[in-house]
Amino acid sequence: MLKYCAALWVLFAFLSSWARGQILHNENKWEISVFFGLSALGEDTFVTPIEGGTTQMVGLEFESSYLVGARITENLGQHFGAELEYALANQPGSFVDLRPDLTRLDFDHKVHTFAYSILVYPMNQECRIRPFGSIGIGASFFQISGDGQGQALDKGVELKDRWKLALSYGGGVKVHINPGWGFRFDFRDHVTGVPDFGLPSQAPLLEGNKTGAGFRPDGNFHNWQISAGFMYSFSIR
């Protein structure tokens, strides 16, 4: 038992010393990273007016799914950086009670996210482990697949792609193995308005006193993203 305790203590002391250690001559100005992870948009219910003065409740839901992407980062001194990011998230969606006779409409859907962020580091660039915070702006492209548009049209609903401005914020940690290579772990929230997907904001009344498809978006969507990836640091001389 004492042997195991001693071994664990040695391992803990080594990891602590390694984490506090520095990477000599780590003055690389640029970093390129690729990442993968999980993305979640969640769900909400929206009050949508109907011609004639009444309303209906329309739900919009998205499944959590995979996330892939890449970032290029410019180090701006010891404590700041600037970063350009692209991420692709697979987010199958569903409308609930879009029409009285259409209780659920599933559609294939992806979110393309573009963001330019400022990074703030409390630790110097030479440290092996560097936590950071980030904040930035960008845009999200909510894309309905061709099959998804076709499936919706078969049910009398036309869905369209939409762009939305985004606020991006979060944080993470970079772990440097050597001056060139390392890992990073990130958490992001991309905040956008809710897209209308081309649907009218007021549900129309059709022949026979039937209600057509309508959807009035309100509020914001929070696209939560958790990712891990590899990074490569370099300088252009």
mmCIF file of C-alpha atoms in Angstrom:
data_model
loop_
_atom_site.group_PDB
_atom_site.id
_atom_site.type_symbol
_atom_site.label_atom_id
_atom_site.label_comp_id
_atom_site.label_asym_id
_atom_site.label_seq_id
_atom_site.Cartn_x
_atom_site.Cartn_y
_atom_site.Cartn_z
ATOM 1 C CA MET A 1 0.000 0.000 0.000
ATOM 2 C CA LEU A 2 2.836 2.378 0.884
ATOM 3 C CA LYS A 3 4.474 1.601 -2.460
ATOM 4 C CA TYR A 4 1.319 2.599 -4.361
ATOM 5 C CA CYS A 5 1.000 5.818 -2.350
ATOM 6 C CA ALA A 6 4.625 6.664 -3.005
ATOM 7 C CA ALA A 7 4.214 6.001 -6.746
ATOM 8 C CA LEU A 8 1.101 8.199 -6.922
ATOM 9 C CA TRP A 9 2.900 10.961 -5.067
ATOM 10 C CA VAL A 10 5.841 10.826 -7.486
ATOM 11 C CA LEU A 11 3.428 10.908 -10.450
ATOM 12 C CA PHE A 12 1.517 13.846 -8.979
ATOM 13 C CA ALA A 13 4.737 15.742 -8.291
ATOM 14 C CA PHE A 14 5.948 15.100 -11.866
ATOM 15 C CA LEU A 15 2.679 16.283 -13.453
ATOM 16 C CA SER A 16 2.564 19.364 -11.234
ATOM 17 C CA SER A 17 6.160 20.241 -12.108
ATOM 18 C CA TRP A 18 5.510 19.633 -15.809
ATOM 19 C CA ALA A 19 2.390 21.804 -15.764
ATOM 20 C CA ARG A 20 4.254 24.672 -14.096
ATOM 21 C CA GLY A 21 7.180 24.296 -16.460
ATOM 22 C CA GLN A 22 7.897 26.484 -19.443
ATOM 23 C CA ILE A 23 8.646 25.824 -23.072
ATOM 24 C CA LEU A 24 11.845 27.604 -23.937
ATOM 25 C CA HIS A 25 11.865 30.000 -26.901
ATOM 26 C CA ASN A 26 8.156 29.591 -27.637
ATOM 27 C CA GLU A 27 7.794 32.777 -29.686
ATOM 28 C CA ASN A 28 5.667 31.356 -32.483
ATOM 29 C CA LYS A 29 3.284 33.976 -33.805
ATOM 30 C CA TRP A 30 0.740 31.703 -35.516
ATOM 31 C CA GLU A 31 -1.272 28.624 -34.572
ATOM 32 C CA ILE A 32 -3.428 26.343 -36.701
ATOM 33 C CA SER A 33 -5.806 23.913 -35.005
ATOM 34 C CA VAL A 34 -8.409 21.369 -36.063
ATOM 35 C CA PHE A 35 -11.072 20.174 -33.662
ATOM 36 C CA PHE A 36 -14.061 17.917 -33.162
ATOM 37 C CA GLY A 37 -16.748 17.808 -30.524
ATOM 38 C CA LEU A 38 -20.435 18.153 -29.699
ATOM 39 C CA SER A 39 -22.919 20.896 -30.597
ATOM 40 C CA ALA A 40 -26.356 21.552 -29.059
ATOM 41 C CA LEU A 41 -29.044 24.083 -30.032
ATOM 42 C CA GLY A 42 -31.862 22.939 -27.769
ATOM 43 C CA GLU A 43 -35.563 23.618 -28.261
ATOM 44 C CA ASP A 44 -38.205 26.255 -27.658
ATOM 45 C CA THR A 45 -41.884 27.050 -28.275
ATOM 46 C CA PHE A 46 -43.053 30.182 -30.099
ATOM 47 C CA VAL A 47 -46.388 32.005 -30.109
ATOM 48 C CA THR A 48 -47.401 32.415 -33.761
ATOM 49 C CA PRO A 49 -50.426 34.532 -34.786
ATOM 50 C CA ILE A 50 -53.072 33.224 -37.170
ATOM 51 C CA GLU A 51 -55.021 35.380 -39.598
ATOM 52 C CA GLY A 52 -58.239 36.380 -37.876
ATOM 53 C CA GLY A 53 -56.764 37.196 -34.485
ATOM 54 C CA THR A 54 -56.018 33.846 -32.823
ATOM 55 C CA THR A 55 -52.652 32.248 -32.113
ATOM 56 C CA GLN A 56 -50.998 28.830 -32.106
ATOM 57 C CA MET A 57 -47.947 27.407 -30.318
ATOM 58 C CA VAL A 58 -45.216 26.179 -32.670
ATOM 59 C CA GLY A 59 -42.253 24.202 -31.349
ATOM 60 C CA LEU A 60 -38.757 24.095 -32.857
ATOM 61 C CA GLU A 61 -36.339 21.385 -31.717
ATOM 62 C CA PHE A 62 -32.782 20.431 -32.670
ATOM 63 C CA GLU A 63 -30.839 17.265 -31.900
ATOM 64 C CA SER A 64 -27.345 17.428 -30.417
ATOM 65 C CA SER A 65 -24.765 16.044 -32.812
ATOM 66 C CA TYR A 66 -21.164 16.162 -34.047
ATOM 67 C CA LEU A 67 -19.046 19.279 -34.531
ATOM 68 C CA VAL A 68 -15.904 19.694 -36.675
ATOM 69 C CA GLY A 69 -13.899 22.747 -37.605
ATOM 70 C CA ALA A 70 -10.626 24.659 -37.758
ATOM 71 C CA ARG A 71 -9.092 27.797 -36.279
ATOM 72 C CA ILE A 72 -6.144 30.016 -37.160
ATOM 73 C CA THR A 73 -4.770 32.121 -34.313
ATOM 74 C CA GLU A 74 -2.390 35.082 -34.264
ATOM 75 C CA ASN A 75 -0.530 35.633 -30.991
ATOM 76 C CA LEU A 76 -0.465 39.332 -30.107
ATOM 77 C CA GLY A 77 2.135 39.476 -27.361
ATOM 78 C CA GLN A 78 2.065 37.538 -24.099
ATOM 79 C CA HIS A 79 -1.571 37.930 -23.070
ATOM 80 C CA PHE A 80 -3.685 38.499 -26.187
ATOM 81 C CA GLY A 81 -4.503 36.776 -29.435
ATOM 82 C CA ALA A 82 -6.877 37.047 -32.402
ATOM 83 C CA GLU A 83 -8.591 34.023 -33.904
ATOM 84 C CA LEU A 84 -10.602 33.176 -37.022
ATOM 85 C CA GLU A 85 -12.855 30.122 -36.690
ATOM 86 C CA TYR A 86 -15.047 27.972 -38.921
ATOM 87 C CA ALA A 87 -17.213 25.191 -37.489
ATOM 88 C CA LEU A 88 -19.713 22.784 -39.037
ATOM 89 C CA ALA A 89 -22.379 21.245 -36.798
ATOM 90 C CA ASN A 90 -24.894 18.607 -37.804
ATOM 91 C CA GLN A 91 -28.198 19.683 -36.185
ATOM 92 C CA PRO A 92 -31.256 17.709 -37.415
ATOM 93 C CA GLY A 93 -34.369 19.734 -36.617
ATOM 94 C CA SER A 94 -38.107 19.363 -36.142
ATOM 95 C CA PHE A 95 -41.102 21.694 -36.191
ATOM 96 C CA VAL A 96 -43.873 20.700 -33.796
ATOM 97 C CA ASP A 97 -47.511 21.699 -34.507
ATOM 98 C CA LEU A 98 -46.586 23.813 -37.503
ATOM 99 C CA ARG A 99 -50.135 23.276 -38.752
ATOM 100 C CA PRO A 100 -53.148 21.639 -37.071
ATOM 101 C CA ASP A 101 -52.820 18.724 -39.525
ATOM 102 C CA LEU A 102 -48.985 18.599 -39.298
ATOM 103 C CA THR A 103 -47.990 17.715 -35.750
ATOM 104 C CA ARG A 104 -44.324 17.096 -36.587
ATOM 105 C CA LEU A 105 -42.050 17.997 -39.490
ATOM 106 C CA ASP A 106 -38.486 16.585 -39.330
ATOM 107 C CA PHE A 107 -35.762 18.031 -41.559
ATOM 108 C CA ASP A 108 -32.044 17.501 -42.154
ATOM 109 C CA HIS A 109 -30.152 20.622 -41.119
ATOM 110 C CA LYS A 110 -26.595 21.875 -40.558
ATOM 111 C CA VAL A 111 -25.175 25.028 -38.971
ATOM 112 C CA HIS A 112 -22.062 26.684 -40.439
ATOM 113 C CA THR A 113 -20.473 29.067 -37.927
ATOM 114 C CA PHE A 114 -17.928 31.785 -38.717
ATOM 115 C CA ALA A 115 -16.401 33.858 -35.910
ATOM 116 C CA TYR A 116 -13.565 36.305 -35.309
ATOM 117 C CA SER A 117 -12.585 36.400 -31.637
ATOM 118 C CA ILE A 118 -10.149 38.062 -29.260
ATOM 119 C CA LEU A 119 -8.374 35.698 -26.834
ATOM 120 C CA VAL A 120 -7.116 36.752 -23.398
ATOM 121 C CA TYR A 121 -4.449 34.667 -21.607
ATOM 122 C CA PRO A 122 -3.590 35.073 -17.901
ATOM 123 C CA MET A 123 -0.372 33.043 -18.413
ATOM 124 C CA ASN A 124 2.691 33.894 -20.503
ATOM 125 C CA GLN A 125 3.231 32.331 -23.916
ATOM 126 C CA GLU A 126 6.066 30.115 -22.616
ATOM 127 C CA CYS A 127 3.808 28.260 -20.147
ATOM 128 C CA ARG A 128 2.874 24.702 -21.028
ATOM 129 C CA ILE A 129 -0.726 25.098 -19.866
ATOM 130 C CA ARG A 130 -2.495 28.328 -20.867
ATOM 131 C CA PRO A 131 -6.148 28.876 -19.975
ATOM 132 C CA PHE A 132 -7.901 31.621 -21.930
ATOM 133 C CA GLY A 133 -11.167 33.457 -22.400
ATOM 134 C CA SER A 134 -12.614 34.526 -25.754
ATOM 135 C CA ILE A 135 -15.206 36.916 -27.131
ATOM 136 C CA GLY A 136 -16.010 37.728 -30.729
ATOM 137 C CA ILE A 137 -18.544 38.310 -33.481
ATOM 138 C CA GLY A 138 -19.492 36.396 -36.590
ATOM 139 C CA ALA A 139 -22.359 34.766 -38.424
ATOM 140 C CA SER A 140 -24.187 31.448 -38.546
ATOM 141 C CA PHE A 141 -25.619 29.889 -41.714
ATOM 142 C CA PHE A 142 -28.612 27.634 -41.014
ATOM 143 C CA GLN A 143 -28.693 25.251 -43.983
ATOM 144 C CA ILE A 144 -31.544 22.929 -44.892
ATOM 145 C CA SER A 145 -30.311 19.959 -46.908
ATOM 146 C CA GLY A 146 -31.767 19.257 -50.334
ATOM 147 C CA ASP A 147 -33.466 16.135 -49.003
ATOM 148 C CA GLY A 148 -34.864 18.114 -46.078
ATOM 149 C CA GLN A 149 -36.345 20.733 -48.407
ATOM 150 C CA GLY A 150 -37.858 17.998 -50.561
ATOM 151 C CA GLN A 151 -39.396 16.209 -47.576
ATOM 152 C CA ALA A 152 -40.933 19.479 -46.371
ATOM 153 C CA LEU A 153 -42.316 20.294 -49.830
ATOM 154 C CA ASP A 154 -43.996 16.884 -49.925
ATOM 155 C CA LYS A 155 -46.000 18.093 -46.900
ATOM 156 C CA GLY A 156 -46.752 21.489 -48.393
ATOM 157 C CA VAL A 157 -44.086 23.463 -46.508
ATOM 158 C CA GLU A 158 -41.249 25.406 -48.158
ATOM 159 C CA LEU A 159 -38.150 25.791 -45.971
ATOM 160 C CA LYS A 160 -35.254 28.098 -46.863
ATOM 161 C CA ASP A 161 -31.685 28.627 -45.653
ATOM 162 C CA ARG A 162 -31.014 31.610 -43.405
ATOM 163 C CA TRP A 163 -28.033 33.718 -42.218
ATOM 164 C CA LYS A 164 -27.910 35.197 -38.708
ATOM 165 C CA LEU A 165 -25.379 37.482 -37.002
ATOM 166 C CA ALA A 166 -23.723 35.842 -34.010
ATOM 167 C CA LEU A 167 -22.054 36.791 -30.738
ATOM 168 C CA SER A 168 -19.446 34.242 -29.690
ATOM 169 C CA TYR A 169 -17.977 33.869 -26.209
ATOM 170 C CA GLY A 170 -16.370 31.141 -24.134
ATOM 171 C CA GLY A 171 -13.024 29.873 -22.976
ATOM 172 C CA GLY A 172 -10.680 26.944 -22.895
ATOM 173 C CA VAL A 173 -7.165 25.747 -22.239
ATOM 174 C CA LYS A 174 -4.146 25.075 -24.441
ATOM 175 C CA VAL A 175 -1.651 22.357 -23.496
ATOM 176 C CA HIS A 176 1.740 22.634 -25.203
ATOM 177 C CA ILE A 177 3.722 19.421 -25.630
ATOM 178 C CA ASN A 178 6.639 21.303 -27.230
ATOM 179 C CA PRO A 179 7.027 24.693 -28.960
ATOM 180 C CA GLY A 180 5.382 23.337 -32.112
ATOM 181 C CA TRP A 181 2.649 20.914 -31.108
ATOM 182 C CA GLY A 182 -0.089 20.737 -28.522
ATOM 183 C CA PHE A 183 -3.741 20.144 -27.653
ATOM 184 C CA ARG A 184 -6.589 22.511 -26.891
ATOM 185 C CA PHE A 185 -9.995 22.170 -25.270
ATOM 186 C CA ASP A 186 -12.718 24.748 -25.912
ATOM 187 C CA PHE A 187 -16.186 25.730 -24.786
ATOM 188 C CA ARG A 188 -18.206 28.176 -26.905
ATOM 189 C CA ASP A 189 -21.648 29.718 -26.986
ATOM 190 C CA HIS A 190 -22.664 31.205 -30.350
ATOM 191 C CA VAL A 191 -25.714 33.389 -29.743
ATOM 192 C CA THR A 192 -27.959 34.215 -32.717
ATOM 193 C CA GLY A 193 -31.493 35.251 -33.412
ATOM 194 C CA VAL A 194 -33.941 32.438 -34.196
ATOM 195 C CA PRO A 195 -34.169 31.875 -37.981
ATOM 196 C CA ASP A 196 -37.604 31.851 -39.619
ATOM 197 C CA PHE A 197 -36.527 29.368 -42.356
ATOM 198 C CA GLY A 198 -38.595 31.343 -44.870
ATOM 199 C CA LEU A 199 -41.939 30.704 -43.168
ATOM 200 C CA PRO A 200 -44.504 33.531 -42.875
ATOM 201 C CA SER A 201 -44.643 35.198 -39.467
ATOM 202 C CA GLN A 202 -48.436 34.864 -39.511
ATOM 203 C CA ALA A 203 -50.146 31.577 -40.327
ATOM 204 C CA PRO A 204 -52.525 32.119 -43.267
ATOM 205 C CA LEU A 205 -56.122 30.907 -43.468
ATOM 206 C CA LEU A 206 -56.655 28.635 -46.457
ATOM 207 C CA GLU A 207 -59.722 27.398 -48.289
ATOM 208 C CA GLY A 208 -62.080 25.412 -46.145
ATOM 209 C CA ASN A 209 -61.077 27.461 -43.080
ATOM 210 C CA LYS A 210 -57.848 25.485 -42.778
ATOM 211 C CA THR A 211 -54.741 26.989 -41.176
ATOM 212 C CA GLY A 212 -51.520 27.079 -43.189
ATOM 213 C CA ALA A 213 -47.942 26.880 -41.942
ATOM 214 C CA GLY A 214 -46.616 29.898 -40.071
ATOM 215 C CA PHE A 215 -43.797 30.587 -37.634
ATOM 216 C CA ARG A 216 -42.875 33.751 -35.737
ATOM 217 C CA PRO A 217 -39.355 33.469 -34.252
ATOM 218 C CA ASP A 218 -38.628 35.355 -31.063
ATOM 219 C CA GLY A 219 -35.610 35.627 -28.792
ATOM 220 C CA ASN A 220 -32.220 33.976 -29.257
ATOM 221 C CA PHE A 221 -30.690 30.588 -29.868
ATOM 222 C CA HIS A 222 -27.634 29.490 -27.864
ATOM 223 C CA ASN A 223 -25.490 27.115 -29.898
ATOM 224 C CA TRP A 224 -23.425 25.410 -27.156
ATOM 225 C CA GLN A 225 -20.227 23.787 -28.422
ATOM 226 C CA ILE A 226 -17.640 21.650 -26.616
ATOM 227 C CA SER A 227 -14.564 20.574 -28.583
ATOM 228 C CA ALA A 228 -11.058 19.137 -28.384
ATOM 229 C CA GLY A 229 -8.342 19.301 -31.003
ATOM 230 C CA PHE A 230 -4.718 19.418 -32.073
ATOM 231 C CA MET A 231 -2.765 22.594 -32.687
ATOM 232 C CA TYR A 232 0.454 23.454 -34.509
ATOM 233 C CA SER A 233 2.424 26.634 -33.753
ATOM 234 C CA PHE A 234 4.826 28.291 -36.189
ATOM 235 C CA SER A 235 6.410 31.584 -37.241
ATOM 236 C CA ILE A 236 6.724 33.085 -40.694
ATOM 237 C CA ARG A 237 10.213 34.497 -41.087
#
